[in-house]
PDB file of C-alpha atoms and ligand atoms in Angstrom:
ATOM      1  CA  MET A   1      73.802   4.050  13.111  1.00 47.00           C
ATOM      2  CA  ALA A   2      75.322   2.885   9.805  1.00 50.00           C
ATOM      3  CA  THR A   3      72.179   2.696   7.726  1.00 46.00           C
ATOM      4  CA  ALA A   4      72.225   0.305   4.818  1.00 60.00           C
ATOM      5  CA  THR A   5      69.203   1.551   2.905  1.00 94.00           C
ATOM      6  CA  THR A   6      65.648   2.864   3.264  1.00 97.00           C
ATOM      7  CA  VAL A   7      62.092   1.600   2.860  1.00 98.00           C
ATOM      8  CA  GLU A   8      58.829   3.369   2.135  1.00 98.00           C
ATOM      9  CA  LEU A   9      56.709   2.793   5.216  1.00 98.00           C
ATOM     10  CA  LYS A  10      52.973   3.326   4.701  1.00 98.00           C
ATOM     11  CA  ILE A  11      51.151   3.465   8.012  1.00 98.00           C
ATOM     12  CA  GLN A  12      47.398   3.650   8.455  1.00 98.00           C
ATOM     13  CA  ARG A  13      46.729   6.511  10.853  1.00 98.00           C
ATOM     14  CA  PHE A  14      43.589   7.314  12.809  1.00 98.00           C
ATOM     15  CA  ASP A  15      43.168   9.681  15.721  1.00 97.00           C
ATOM     16  CA  PRO A  16      39.595   9.478  17.054  1.00 95.00           C
ATOM     17  CA  GLU A  17      39.884  13.022  18.438  1.00 95.00           C
ATOM     18  CA  ARG A  18      40.741  14.536  15.015  1.00 96.00           C
ATOM     19  CA  ASP A  19      39.832  12.160  12.185  1.00 97.00           C
ATOM     20  CA  ASN A  20      36.525  10.982  10.774  1.00 96.00           C
ATOM     21  CA  GLU A  21      38.194   8.079   9.039  1.00 97.00           C
ATOM     22  CA  PRO A  22      41.628   6.479   8.692  1.00 98.00           C
ATOM     23  CA  HIS A  23      44.206   7.869   6.258  1.00 98.00           C
ATOM     24  CA  TRP A  24      47.718   6.885   5.137  1.00 98.00           C
ATOM     25  CA  GLN A  25      51.037   8.394   6.134  1.00 98.00           C
ATOM     26  CA  THR A  26      54.120   7.539   4.068  1.00 98.00           C
ATOM     27  CA  LEU A  27      57.611   7.886   5.507  1.00 98.00           C
ATOM     28  CA  THR A  28      61.032   7.028   4.110  1.00 98.00           C
ATOM     29  CA  VAL A  29      62.699   5.167   6.949  1.00 98.00           C
ATOM     30  CA  PRO A  30      66.362   4.057   7.184  1.00 98.00           C
ATOM     31  CA  VAL A  31      66.727   0.337   7.801  1.00 97.00           C
ATOM     32  CA  GLU A  32      69.436  -2.129   8.799  1.00 94.00           C
ATOM     33  CA  PRO A  33      69.744  -5.495   7.017  1.00 88.00           C
ATOM     34  CA  MET A  34      68.446  -7.517   9.973  1.00 94.00           C
ATOM     35  CA  ASP A  35      65.578  -5.168  10.865  1.00 97.00           C
ATOM     36  CA  ARG A  36      62.100  -6.477  11.529  1.00 98.00           C
ATOM     37  CA  VAL A  37      58.936  -4.493  10.847  1.00 98.00           C
ATOM     38  CA  LEU A  38      58.726  -3.677  14.563  1.00 98.00           C
ATOM     39  CA  ASP A  39      62.189  -2.076  14.374  1.00 98.00           C
ATOM     40  CA  VAL A  40      61.077   0.061  11.425  1.00 98.00           C
ATOM     41  CA  LEU A  41      57.918   1.197  13.204  1.00 98.00           C
ATOM     42  CA  THR A  42      59.920   2.041  16.314  1.00 98.00           C
ATOM     43  CA  ARG A  43      62.480   3.992  14.255  1.00 98.00           C
ATOM     44  CA  ALA A  44      59.744   5.888  12.411  1.00 98.00           C
ATOM     45  CA  LYS A  45      58.266   6.895  15.751  1.00 98.00           C
ATOM     46  CA  GLU A  46      61.651   7.948  17.136  1.00 98.00           C
ATOM     47  CA  LEU A  47      62.867   9.837  14.051  1.00 98.00           C
ATOM     48  CA  PHE A  48      59.743  11.315  12.445  1.00 98.00           C
ATOM     49  CA  ASP A  49      56.524  11.213  14.430  1.00 97.00           C
ATOM     50  CA  GLY A  50      56.239  10.371  18.102  1.00 98.00           C
ATOM     51  CA  SER A  51      52.452  10.169  17.846  1.00 98.00           C
ATOM     52  CA  ILE A  52      52.508   6.922  15.802  1.00 98.00           C
ATOM     53  CA  THR A  53      50.728   4.452  18.073  1.00 98.00           C
ATOM     54  CA  PHE A  54      51.129   0.667  18.148  1.00 98.00           C
ATOM     55  CA  ARG A  55      51.309  -2.153  20.689  1.00 98.00           C
ATOM     56  CA  ARG A  56      54.388  -4.220  21.403  1.00 98.00           C
ATOM     57  CA  SER A  57      55.983  -5.798  24.430  1.00 98.00           C
ATOM     58  CA  CYS A  58      58.319  -8.815  24.199  1.00 98.00           C
ATOM     59  CA  ALA A  59      59.676  -8.090  20.670  1.00 98.00           C
ATOM     60  CA  HIS A  60      60.373 -11.828  20.304  1.00 97.00           C
ATOM     61  CA  GLY A  61      57.156 -13.516  19.179  1.00 98.00           C
ATOM     62  CA  VAL A  62      55.959 -14.480  22.642  1.00 98.00           C
ATOM     63  CA  CYS A  63      53.432 -11.948  23.927  1.00 98.00           C
ATOM     64  CA  GLY A  64      51.222 -11.689  20.836  1.00 98.00           C
ATOM     65  CA  SER A  65      50.678  -7.944  21.170  1.00 98.00           C
ATOM     66  CA  ASP A  66      52.003  -6.706  17.797  1.00 98.00           C
ATOM     67  CA  ALA A  67      49.908  -8.647  15.286  1.00 98.00           C
ATOM     68  CA  LEU A  68      49.196  -6.279  12.400  1.00 98.00           C
ATOM     69  CA  LEU A  69      48.020  -6.337   8.787  1.00 98.00           C
ATOM     70  CA  ILE A  70      51.404  -6.097   7.030  1.00 98.00           C
ATOM     71  CA  ASN A  71      51.491  -6.002   3.231  1.00 98.00           C
ATOM     72  CA  GLY A  72      48.009  -7.497   3.187  1.00 98.00           C
ATOM     73  CA  ARG A  73      48.530 -10.364   5.650  1.00 98.00           C
ATOM     74  CA  ASN A  74      48.094 -10.652   9.399  1.00 98.00           C
ATOM     75  CA  ARG A  75      51.513 -11.175  10.979  1.00 98.00           C
ATOM     76  CA  LEU A  76      53.603 -10.312  14.022  1.00 98.00           C
ATOM     77  CA  ALA A  77      55.680  -7.191  13.369  1.00 98.00           C
ATOM     78  CA  CYS A  78      58.487  -8.566  15.551  1.00 98.00           C
ATOM     79  CA  LYS A  79      58.750 -11.824  13.594  1.00 98.00           C
ATOM     80  CA  LEU A  80      58.829 -10.396  10.083  1.00 98.00           C
ATOM     81  CA  ARG A  81      62.114  -9.308   8.556  1.00 97.00           C
ATOM     82  CA  VAL A  82      62.111  -6.255   6.315  1.00 96.00           C
ATOM     83  CA  GLU A  83      64.099  -8.082   3.641  1.00 94.00           C
ATOM     84  CA  GLN A  84      61.136 -10.459   3.231  1.00 93.00           C
ATOM     85  CA  LEU A  85      58.910  -7.569   2.116  1.00 95.00           C
ATOM     86  CA  GLY A  86      60.688  -5.477  -0.512  1.00 90.00           C
ATOM     87  CA  LYS A  87      60.989  -1.687  -0.620  1.00 95.00           C
ATOM     88  CA  THR A  88      57.435  -0.809   0.418  1.00 97.00           C
ATOM     89  CA  ILE A  89      55.929  -1.871   3.729  1.00 98.00           C
ATOM     90  CA  THR A  90      52.241  -1.241   4.346  1.00 98.00           C
ATOM     91  CA  VAL A  91      51.041  -1.516   7.928  1.00 98.00           C
ATOM     92  CA  ALA A  92      47.426  -1.367   9.087  1.00 98.00           C
ATOM     93  CA  PRO A  93      45.540  -2.535  12.183  1.00 98.00           C
ATOM     94  CA  LEU A  94      44.079  -6.045  12.368  1.00 98.00           C
ATOM     95  CA  PRO A  95      40.874  -6.120  10.268  1.00 98.00           C
ATOM     96  CA  GLY A  96      37.424  -6.496  11.766  1.00 97.00           C
ATOM     97  CA  LEU A  97      38.079  -4.966  15.192  1.00 98.00           C
ATOM     98  CA  PRO A  98      37.318  -1.356  16.237  1.00 98.00           C
ATOM     99  CA  ILE A  99      40.326   0.959  15.903  1.00 98.00           C
ATOM    100  CA  VAL A 100      41.325   2.734  19.108  1.00 98.00           C
ATOM    101  CA  LYS A 101      44.161   4.778  17.563  1.00 98.00           C
ATOM    102  CA  ASP A 102      46.441   4.197  14.542  1.00 98.00           C
ATOM    103  CA  LEU A 103      47.501   0.507  14.717  1.00 98.00           C
ATOM    104  CA  VAL A 104      45.872  -0.250  18.065  1.00 98.00           C
ATOM    105  CA  VAL A 105      42.576  -2.149  18.002  1.00 98.00           C
ATOM    106  CA  ASP A 106      40.054  -2.761  20.754  1.00 98.00           C
ATOM    107  CA  MET A 107      40.636  -6.362  21.887  1.00 98.00           C
ATOM    108  CA  ASP A 108      37.843  -6.457  24.510  1.00 98.00           C
ATOM    109  CA  GLY A 109      35.432  -8.432  22.316  1.00 98.00           C
ATOM    110  CA  PHE A 110      38.183 -10.848  21.318  1.00 98.00           C
ATOM    111  CA  PHE A 111      39.077 -11.596  24.941  1.00 98.00           C
ATOM    112  CA  GLU A 112      35.412 -11.798  25.939  1.00 98.00           C
ATOM    113  CA  LYS A 113      34.990 -14.644  23.427  1.00 98.00           C
ATOM    114  CA  TYR A 114      38.167 -16.273  24.715  1.00 98.00           C
ATOM    115  CA  ARG A 115      36.823 -16.189  28.278  1.00 98.00           C
ATOM    116  CA  SER A 116      33.424 -17.493  27.136  1.00 98.00           C
ATOM    117  CA  VAL A 117      34.869 -20.959  26.382  1.00 98.00           C
ATOM    118  CA  GLN A 118      36.188 -21.403  29.949  1.00 98.00           C
ATOM    119  CA  PRO A 119      39.878 -21.651  28.976  1.00 98.00           C
ATOM    120  CA  TYR A 120      41.161 -23.139  32.220  1.00 98.00           C
ATOM    121  CA  LEU A 121      41.504 -26.572  33.819  1.00 97.00           C
ATOM    122  CA  VAL A 122      38.452 -27.780  35.748  1.00 97.00           C
ATOM    123  CA  ALA A 123      39.401 -30.795  37.861  1.00 94.00           C
ATOM    124  CA  SER A 124      38.437 -32.282  41.225  1.00 91.00           C
ATOM    125  CA  PRO A 125      40.994 -32.412  44.037  1.00 87.00           C
ATOM    126  CA  VAL A 126      43.155 -35.565  43.996  1.00 88.00           C
ATOM    127  CA  GLU A 127      44.157 -37.692  46.953  1.00 85.00           C
ATOM    128  CA  GLY A 128      47.727 -38.513  47.936  1.00 84.00           C
ATOM    129  CA  SER A 129      50.507 -36.685  46.111  1.00 79.00           C
ATOM    130  CA  GLY A 130      48.071 -34.266  44.517  1.00 80.00           C
ATOM    131  CA  GLU A 131      49.560 -34.857  41.080  1.00 88.00           C
ATOM    132  CA  ARG A 132      47.315 -35.382  38.083  1.00 91.00           C
ATOM    133  CA  LEU A 133      49.173 -37.956  36.030  1.00 91.00           C
ATOM    134  CA  GLN A 134      49.022 -37.910  32.246  1.00 95.00           C
ATOM    135  CA  SER A 135      50.700 -40.141  29.658  1.00 97.00           C
ATOM    136  CA  ALA A 136      52.807 -38.721  26.835  1.00 98.00           C
ATOM    137  CA  GLU A 137      50.056 -39.747  24.403  1.00 98.00           C
ATOM    138  CA  GLN A 138      47.395 -37.953  26.446  1.00 98.00           C
ATOM    139  CA  ARG A 139      49.552 -34.821  26.573  1.00 98.00           C
ATOM    140  CA  ASP A 140      50.214 -35.014  22.866  1.00 98.00           C
ATOM    141  CA  ARG A 141      46.464 -34.960  22.162  1.00 98.00           C
ATOM    142  CA  PHE A 142      46.299 -31.197  22.762  1.00 98.00           C
ATOM    143  CA  ASP A 143      49.955 -30.197  22.378  1.00 98.00           C
ATOM    144  CA  ASP A 144      49.405 -28.083  19.239  1.00 98.00           C
ATOM    145  CA  THR A 145      46.752 -25.858  20.782  1.00 98.00           C
ATOM    146  CA  THR A 146      48.873 -25.084  23.866  1.00 98.00           C
ATOM    147  CA  LYS A 147      51.062 -22.914  21.632  1.00 98.00           C
ATOM    148  CA  CYS A 148      48.539 -20.079  21.205  1.00 98.00           C
ATOM    149  CA  ILE A 149      49.751 -16.602  22.240  1.00 98.00           C
ATOM    150  CA  LEU A 150      46.336 -14.915  21.763  1.00 98.00           C
ATOM    151  CA  CYS A 151      47.572 -12.554  19.076  1.00 98.00           C
ATOM    152  CA  ALA A 152      44.177 -12.519  17.245  1.00 98.00           C
ATOM    153  CA  ALA A 153      45.805 -12.881  13.807  1.00 98.00           C
ATOM    154  CA  CYS A 154      43.596 -15.906  13.097  1.00 98.00           C
ATOM    155  CA  THR A 155      40.200 -14.559  14.117  1.00 98.00           C
ATOM    156  CA  THR A 156      40.745 -11.241  12.340  1.00 98.00           C
ATOM    157  CA  SER A 157      41.743 -12.994   9.094  1.00 98.00           C
ATOM    158  CA  CYS A 158      38.583 -15.118   9.040  1.00 98.00           C
ATOM    159  CA  PRO A 159      35.892 -14.179   6.476  1.00 98.00           C
ATOM    160  CA  SER A 160      33.228 -15.811   8.660  1.00 98.00           C
ATOM    161  CA  PHE A 161      34.210 -13.450  11.508  1.00 98.00           C
ATOM    162  CA  TRP A 162      34.173 -10.426   9.183  1.00 98.00           C
ATOM    163  CA  ALA A 163      30.672 -11.395   7.997  1.00 98.00           C
ATOM    164  CA  GLU A 164      29.369 -12.293  11.443  1.00 98.00           C
ATOM    165  CA  PRO A 165      31.293 -10.600  14.263  1.00 97.00           C
ATOM    166  CA  GLU A 166      29.373 -12.650  16.842  1.00 98.00           C
ATOM    167  CA  TYR A 167      31.199 -15.786  15.607  1.00 98.00           C
ATOM    168  CA  VAL A 168      33.309 -16.955  18.554  1.00 98.00           C
ATOM    169  CA  GLY A 169      36.235 -17.288  16.129  1.00 98.00           C
ATOM    170  CA  PRO A 170      39.194 -19.626  15.687  1.00 98.00           C
ATOM    171  CA  ALA A 171      41.294 -18.301  18.584  1.00 98.00           C
ATOM    172  CA  ALA A 172      38.591 -19.077  21.142  1.00 98.00           C
ATOM    173  CA  ILE A 173      38.019 -22.535  19.636  1.00 98.00           C
ATOM    174  CA  VAL A 174      41.758 -23.270  19.742  1.00 99.00           C
ATOM    175  CA  ASN A 175      41.790 -22.410  23.437  1.00 98.00           C
ATOM    176  CA  ALA A 176      38.693 -24.511  24.086  1.00 98.00           C
ATOM    177  CA  HIS A 177      40.330 -27.423  22.244  1.00 98.00           C
ATOM    178  CA  ARG A 178      43.349 -27.150  24.527  1.00 98.00           C
ATOM    179  CA  PHE A 179      41.137 -28.119  27.526  1.00 98.00           C
ATOM    180  CA  ILE A 180      38.426 -30.245  25.862  1.00 98.00           C
ATOM    181  CA  PHE A 181      41.049 -32.840  24.923  1.00 98.00           C
ATOM    182  CA  ASP A 182      43.046 -32.628  28.164  1.00 98.00           C
ATOM    183  CA  SER A 183      42.556 -35.989  29.965  1.00 97.00           C
ATOM    184  CA  ARG A 184      42.709 -34.238  33.377  1.00 96.00           C
ATOM    185  CA  ASP A 185      39.845 -31.843  32.645  1.00 97.00           C
ATOM    186  CA  GLU A 186      36.225 -32.514  33.665  1.00 97.00           C
ATOM    187  CA  ASN A 187      34.462 -29.687  31.870  1.00 97.00           C
ATOM    188  CA  ALA A 188      34.551 -30.689  28.208  1.00 98.00           C
ATOM    189  CA  GLU A 189      30.772 -31.085  27.952  1.00 97.00           C
ATOM    190  CA  ALA A 190      30.146 -27.501  29.074  1.00 98.00           C
ATOM    191  CA  ARG A 191      32.611 -26.172  26.472  1.00 98.00           C
ATOM    192  CA  LEU A 192      31.078 -28.331  23.746  1.00 98.00           C
ATOM    193  CA  ASP A 193      27.647 -26.947  24.693  1.00 98.00           C
ATOM    194  CA  ILE A 194      28.975 -23.383  24.360  1.00 98.00           C
ATOM    195  CA  LEU A 195      30.591 -24.086  21.001  1.00 98.00           C
ATOM    196  CA  SER A 196      27.568 -25.874  19.563  1.00 97.00           C
ATOM    197  CA  ASP A 197      25.402 -22.749  19.533  1.00 95.00           C
ATOM    198  CA  GLU A 198      24.772 -20.690  16.394  1.00 96.00           C
ATOM    199  CA  ASP A 199      27.874 -18.523  16.884  1.00 97.00           C
ATOM    200  CA  GLY A 200      30.105 -21.490  17.647  1.00 98.00           C
ATOM    201  CA  VAL A 201      32.047 -23.937  15.499  1.00 98.00           C
ATOM    202  CA  TRP A 202      29.398 -24.261  12.773  1.00 97.00           C
ATOM    203  CA  ARG A 203      30.228 -20.788  11.466  1.00 98.00           C
ATOM    204  CA  CYS A 204      33.622 -22.084  10.287  1.00 98.00           C
ATOM    205  CA  ARG A 205      33.639 -22.595   6.516  1.00 97.00           C
ATOM    206  CA  THR A 206      37.110 -24.225   6.491  1.00 97.00           C
ATOM    207  CA  THR A 207      38.594 -21.236   4.670  1.00 96.00           C
ATOM    208  CA  PHE A 208      42.065 -21.856   6.183  1.00 97.00           C
ATOM    209  CA  ASN A 209      42.968 -18.119   6.386  1.00 98.00           C
ATOM    210  CA  CYS A 210      43.446 -18.680  10.115  1.00 98.00           C
ATOM    211  CA  VAL A 211      46.060 -21.377   9.564  1.00 98.00           C
ATOM    212  CA  GLU A 212      48.013 -19.159   7.163  1.00 98.00           C
ATOM    213  CA  ALA A 213      47.924 -16.266   9.649  1.00 98.00           C
ATOM    214  CA  CYS A 214      48.961 -18.133  12.798  1.00 98.00           C
ATOM    215  CA  PRO A 215      52.520 -17.150  13.819  1.00 98.00           C
ATOM    216  CA  ARG A 216      52.730 -20.279  15.987  1.00 98.00           C
ATOM    217  CA  GLY A 217      51.999 -22.666  13.136  1.00 98.00           C
ATOM    218  CA  ILE A 218      48.976 -24.160  14.876  1.00 98.00           C
ATOM    219  CA  ASN A 219      46.772 -26.334  12.672  1.00 98.00           C
ATOM    220  CA  ILE A 220      43.701 -24.340  13.649  1.00 98.00           C
ATOM    221  CA  THR A 221      41.285 -25.804  11.116  1.00 98.00           C
ATOM    222  CA  LYS A 222      42.142 -29.321  12.291  1.00 98.00           C
ATOM    223  CA  ALA A 223      41.441 -28.247  15.883  1.00 98.00           C
ATOM    224  CA  ILE A 224      38.097 -26.737  14.861  1.00 98.00           C
ATOM    225  CA  LEU A 225      37.123 -29.913  12.998  1.00 98.00           C
ATOM    226  CA  GLU A 226      38.075 -32.020  16.023  1.00 98.00           C
ATOM    227  CA  VAL A 227      35.820 -29.906  18.247  1.00 98.00           C
ATOM    228  CA  SER A 228      32.997 -30.078  15.648  1.00 98.00           C
ATOM    229  CA  SER A 229      33.390 -33.838  15.490  1.00 98.00           C
ATOM    230  CA  ALA A 230      33.313 -34.113  19.299  1.00 98.00           C
ATOM    231  CA  ILE A 231      30.030 -32.178  19.293  1.00 97.00           C
ATOM    232  CA  SER A 232      28.529 -34.300  16.511  1.00 96.00           C
ATOM    233  CA  THR A 233      29.463 -37.652  17.988  1.00 94.00           C
ATOM    234  CA  ARG A 234      28.641 -37.143  21.640  1.00 85.00           C
ATOM    235  CA  GLU A 235      25.722 -39.057  23.145  1.00 63.00           C
TER     236      GLU A 235
HETATM  237 FE1  SF4 B 301      47.404 -16.114  17.318  1.00 61.56          FE
HETATM  238 FE2  SF4 B 301      47.601 -18.633  16.365  1.00 61.56          FE
HETATM  239 FE3  SF4 B 301      46.546 -18.188  18.811  1.00 61.56          FE
HETATM  240 FE4  SF4 B 301      45.206 -17.477  16.638  1.00 61.56          FE
HETATM  241  S1  SF4 B 301      45.747 -19.571  17.247  1.00 61.56           S
HETATM  242  S2  SF4 B 301      45.444 -16.235  18.470  1.00 61.56           S
HETATM  243  S3  SF4 B 301      46.833 -16.822  15.263  1.00 61.56           S
HETATM  244  S4  SF4 B 301      48.672 -17.782  18.139  1.00 61.56           S
HETATM  245 FE1  F3S B 302      37.642 -18.954   9.464  1.00 61.56          FE
HETATM  246 FE2  F3S B 302      39.685 -20.540   9.788  1.00 61.56          FE
HETATM  247 FE3  F3S B 302      37.256 -21.540   9.637  1.00 61.56          FE
HETATM  248  S1  F3S B 302      39.599 -18.753   8.474  1.00 61.56           S
HETATM  249  S2  F3S B 302      36.242 -20.144   8.270  1.00 61.56           S
HETATM  250  S3  F3S B 302      38.004 -20.219  11.234  1.00 61.56           S
HETATM  251  S4  F3S B 302      39.111 -22.421   8.779  1.00 61.56           S
HETATM  252 FE1  FES B 303      55.518  -9.698  21.611  1.00 61.56          FE
HETATM  253 FE2  FES B 303      55.746  -9.291  18.977  1.00 61.56          FE
HETATM  254  S1  FES B 303      56.056  -7.851  20.572  1.00 61.56           S
HETATM  255  S2  FES B 303      54.930 -11.019  19.982  1.00 61.56           S
END
């Protein structure tokens, strides 16, 4: 490998079998001009310390598994070029979730909240062709929120979630929005009931951290306000 230069990679480490609390490990890692943070983490693991632990799968911004706190902001390691960060790269796990090991967090609570909003189509059988027709305008109503990859960058950047971990969080609301405003769905009222409780949409303080963190560019705060409005205006 013809290495162009190096970066200082600071990784937050934590091994529950050895450590009482997290600590930092700094490595000088060779990098190529087009490297992403995921490439640097992978190289650090291959060259220096095979015990460095992190999640990744697709490496192309699709699976959502490598969201991390990188230089102070939640981002996907596979979507962030090293040249965007300078000579020091600091990598820590997503804030506000229990650490399993190093950069891996426990996502069970996150996915439990996701499931709590019934993120699937509920619709009666249709006669004839079996197709559920939808106009382009009806489809467009929830197009933005179909883009979510469940990376958790939004929820774990939200001060309301940090303060009150029972808050269902922006990711779950985004995925509720995707079905609440789907003209084919028949279960919007149940989702609005779920999101109107004390840990639902009212905990949002329109801080916008979630929008800044979202690697899919979803206008999360707008989606939350649309769900809040649907709750407020229903009969
Ligand atoms: Fe990730 Fe964006 Fe989905 Fe939140 S809304 S989980 S930041 S893709
Ligand atoms: Fe949190 Fe986003 Fe609302 S950061 S407070 S969910 S606008
Ligand atoms: Fe799949 Fe980054 S590894 S989104």
